[in-house]
Coordinates of C-alpha atoms in Angstrom, one line a residue:
M1 CA -50.0 161.0 -81.6
S2 CA -50.4 164.7 -81.0
S3 CA -53.1 167.1 -82.1
S4 CA -52.2 170.3 -83.9
T5 CA -53.7 173.6 -84.8
S6 CA -55.4 173.8 -88.2
R7 CA -53.3 174.7 -91.1
G8 CA -56.1 174.9 -93.6
G9 CA -58.6 177.6 -94.4
G10 CA -56.2 179.8 -96.4
S11 CA -55.4 182.0 -93.5
D12 CA -52.3 184.1 -94.0
Q13 CA -52.2 185.4 -90.5
P14 CA -49.0 184.6 -88.5
P15 CA -49.4 182.0 -85.8
T16 CA -49.3 184.4 -82.9
R17 CA -51.9 186.7 -84.6
R18 CA -54.3 183.7 -85.1
L19 CA -54.0 182.8 -81.4
M20 CA -54.7 186.4 -80.4
T21 CA -57.9 186.6 -82.5
Q22 CA -59.4 183.4 -81.1
T23 CA -62.2 183.6 -78.5
A24 CA -61.4 182.8 -74.9
G25 CA -63.2 179.5 -75.1
N26 CA -61.3 178.3 -78.1
I27 CA -58.0 179.4 -76.7
G28 CA -58.4 177.1 -73.7
E29 CA -58.7 174.1 -76.1
T30 CA -55.8 175.0 -78.4
A31 CA -53.2 172.4 -78.9
F32 CA -50.0 174.1 -77.8
D33 CA -47.1 173.4 -80.1
S34 CA -44.3 175.2 -81.9
E35 CA -46.7 176.8 -84.4
I36 CA -48.2 179.2 -81.8
V37 CA -45.1 179.9 -79.6
P38 CA -44.1 183.5 -79.8
S39 CA -40.6 183.9 -81.2
S40 CA -39.2 185.2 -77.8
L41 CA -40.3 181.9 -76.2
V42 CA -39.0 179.5 -78.8
E43 CA -37.1 177.6 -76.1
I44 CA -40.3 176.1 -74.8
A45 CA -41.4 174.8 -78.1
P46 CA -39.7 171.3 -77.7
I47 CA -41.4 171.0 -74.2
L48 CA -44.9 171.6 -75.7
R49 CA -44.2 169.2 -78.6
A50 CA -43.2 166.5 -76.1
A51 CA -46.4 167.2 -74.1
N52 CA -48.5 166.7 -77.2
E53 CA -46.6 163.5 -78.0
V54 CA -47.2 161.8 -74.6
E55 CA -50.6 163.2 -73.9
E56 CA -52.5 160.2 -75.3
H57 CA -50.5 157.8 -73.1
N58 CA -50.3 159.9 -70.0
P59 CA -52.3 163.1 -69.6
R60 CA -50.8 163.9 -66.2
V61 CA -47.2 163.9 -67.6
A62 CA -48.4 166.0 -70.5
F63 CA -49.9 168.5 -68.0
L64 CA -46.6 168.6 -66.0
C65 CA -44.7 169.3 -69.2
R66 CA -47.0 172.2 -70.1
N67 CA -46.8 173.5 -66.5
Y68 CA -43.0 173.5 -66.7
A69 CA -43.2 175.2 -70.1
F70 CA -45.4 177.9 -68.6
E71 CA -42.9 178.4 -65.7
K72 CA -40.1 178.6 -68.1
A73 CA -42.0 181.1 -70.3
H74 CA -42.5 183.3 -67.3
R75 CA -38.7 183.2 -66.5
L76 CA -37.9 184.1 -70.1
D77 CA -40.3 187.0 -70.2
P78 CA -41.6 187.8 -66.7
T79 CA -43.3 191.0 -67.8
S80 CA -44.9 189.5 -70.9
S81 CA -43.5 192.3 -73.0
G82 CA -42.7 190.2 -76.1
R83 CA -45.1 190.2 -79.0
G84 CA -48.0 187.8 -78.4
V85 CA -46.5 186.6 -75.1
R86 CA -49.2 187.8 -72.8
Q87 CA -52.0 186.2 -74.9
F88 CA -50.0 183.0 -75.2
K89 CA -49.3 182.7 -71.5
T90 CA -52.9 183.5 -70.6
A91 CA -54.1 180.8 -73.0
L92 CA -51.7 178.3 -71.6
L93 CA -52.6 179.1 -68.0
R94 CA -56.3 178.6 -68.8
R95 CA -55.6 175.2 -70.2
L96 CA -53.5 174.2 -67.2
E97 CA -56.3 175.3 -64.9
M98 CA -58.8 173.1 -66.9
E99 CA -56.5 170.1 -66.9
N100 CA -55.1 170.0 -63.4
D101 CA -57.9 168.4 -61.5
P102 CA -58.9 165.8 -64.2
T103 CA -55.3 164.6 -64.7
L104 CA -54.6 164.6 -60.9
K105 CA -57.6 162.3 -60.3
G106 CA -56.2 159.9 -62.9
R107 CA -52.7 159.8 -61.4
V108 CA -51.8 156.4 -60.0
K109 CA -48.5 157.3 -58.2
K110 CA -48.7 159.1 -54.9
S111 CA -46.8 162.2 -56.2
D112 CA -46.0 163.9 -59.5
A113 CA -42.3 163.3 -58.8
R114 CA -42.9 159.6 -58.7
K115 CA -45.2 159.8 -61.7
M116 CA -42.5 161.5 -63.8
Q117 CA -39.8 159.0 -62.8
S118 CA -42.1 156.1 -63.5
F119 CA -43.1 157.4 -66.9
Y120 CA -39.6 158.4 -67.9
Q121 CA -38.4 154.8 -67.4
H122 CA -41.5 153.5 -69.1
Y123 CA -40.9 155.7 -72.1
Y124 CA -37.2 154.6 -72.3
K125 CA -38.0 150.9 -72.2
K126 CA -41.1 150.9 -74.4
Y127 CA -40.1 153.4 -77.0
I128 CA -36.4 154.0 -77.2
Q129 CA -35.2 150.4 -76.4
A130 CA -37.9 149.0 -78.7
L131 CA -36.7 151.2 -81.5
E132 CA -33.1 150.3 -80.9
N133 CA -33.8 146.6 -80.7
A134 CA -36.2 146.5 -83.7
A135 CA -35.2 143.8 -86.1
D136 CA -35.4 146.1 -89.1
K137 CA -33.7 149.0 -87.1
A138 CA -35.8 152.2 -86.8
D139 CA -34.8 155.0 -89.0
R140 CA -32.7 157.9 -87.8
A141 CA -35.7 160.3 -87.6
Q142 CA -37.6 158.1 -85.3
L143 CA -34.7 157.7 -82.9
T144 CA -33.8 161.3 -83.0
K145 CA -37.4 162.3 -82.1
A146 CA -37.5 159.7 -79.3
Y147 CA -34.3 160.9 -77.7
Q148 CA -35.4 164.6 -77.9
I149 CA -38.6 163.7 -76.1
A150 CA -36.7 161.7 -73.5
N151 CA -34.5 164.7 -72.8
V152 CA -37.5 167.0 -72.3
L153 CA -39.1 164.4 -70.0
F154 CA -35.9 164.4 -67.9
E155 CA -35.7 168.1 -67.8
V156 CA -39.3 168.2 -66.5
L157 CA -38.6 165.3 -64.1
K158 CA -35.7 167.2 -62.5
A159 CA -37.9 170.3 -62.0
V160 CA -40.8 168.4 -60.5
N161 CA -38.4 166.5 -58.2
W162 CA -36.7 169.7 -57.1
T163 CA -40.1 171.3 -56.3
Q164 CA -41.1 168.3 -54.2
S165 CA -37.6 168.1 -52.5
M166 CA -37.1 164.6 -53.9
E167 CA -33.8 163.2 -55.2
V168 CA -33.8 161.6 -58.6
D169 CA -33.3 157.8 -58.4
R170 CA -29.8 156.5 -59.5
E171 CA -31.5 154.3 -62.1
I172 CA -33.1 157.3 -63.7
L173 CA -29.7 159.1 -63.8
D174 CA -28.1 156.1 -65.4
T175 CA -30.8 155.9 -68.0
H176 CA -30.4 159.6 -68.7
N177 CA -26.7 159.3 -69.2
K178 CA -27.4 156.7 -71.9
V179 CA -30.0 159.0 -73.5
A180 CA -27.6 161.9 -73.5
E181 CA -24.9 159.9 -75.1
K182 CA -27.1 158.6 -77.9
T183 CA -28.6 162.1 -78.4
E184 CA -25.2 163.4 -79.5
I185 CA -25.0 160.6 -82.0
Y186 CA -28.4 161.1 -83.4
A187 CA -28.4 164.9 -83.3
P188 CA -30.0 166.4 -86.4
Y189 CA -27.5 167.5 -89.1
N190 CA -27.4 168.8 -92.6
M191 CA -25.6 167.3 -95.5
L192 CA -23.9 169.8 -97.8
P193 CA -22.8 168.8 -101.3
L194 CA -19.1 168.6 -101.8
D195 CA -17.1 169.7 -104.8
P196 CA -15.7 167.0 -107.0
D197 CA -12.2 167.9 -106.0
S198 CA -12.9 168.1 -102.3
A199 CA -12.1 164.5 -101.4
N200 CA -8.9 165.5 -99.6
Q201 CA -10.4 168.6 -97.9
A202 CA -11.6 168.8 -94.3
I203 CA -15.3 168.2 -93.9
M204 CA -17.1 171.2 -92.5

């Protein structure tokens, strides 16, 4: 669903270095994901991944996710002192400037707050419930990914609603409670091999 930066070409430059060496024109068109996020801004990687995932279905929601990621990046490093942060933030800002007007024109709802709430419910019903109700039962990886994206969408939704002084609908809060509960169940985990004589030992 999402586009990604090229992994080919035999380049051995680190992701942030590759971004820094791009031309200004190419930077504006870069697909922002975890591969090019500076290490000091790693917290925004899930937000950018979610933006890439939903962009095909709703460009405005993807824009709002990236805009929230930019604001969070600025809070994490307001002086852009981290390695590659200034270049990254500049590139992301340019993309936001390019996408704001086109995505705004395509917005059906009267406000971004309403748009986020509508899409959040749409995502839950069309993707999460569909996976949960599938006859063959979706695999754990699919559900884990869907819950992670839903959590990001809710985080962005809260920020947009707060900016526009609008309360989050009760229905949205109830849906999020379901998502949060299932997220704990489907949280990624690692399986460690147990010793043959460990049947009676506590699982760590």
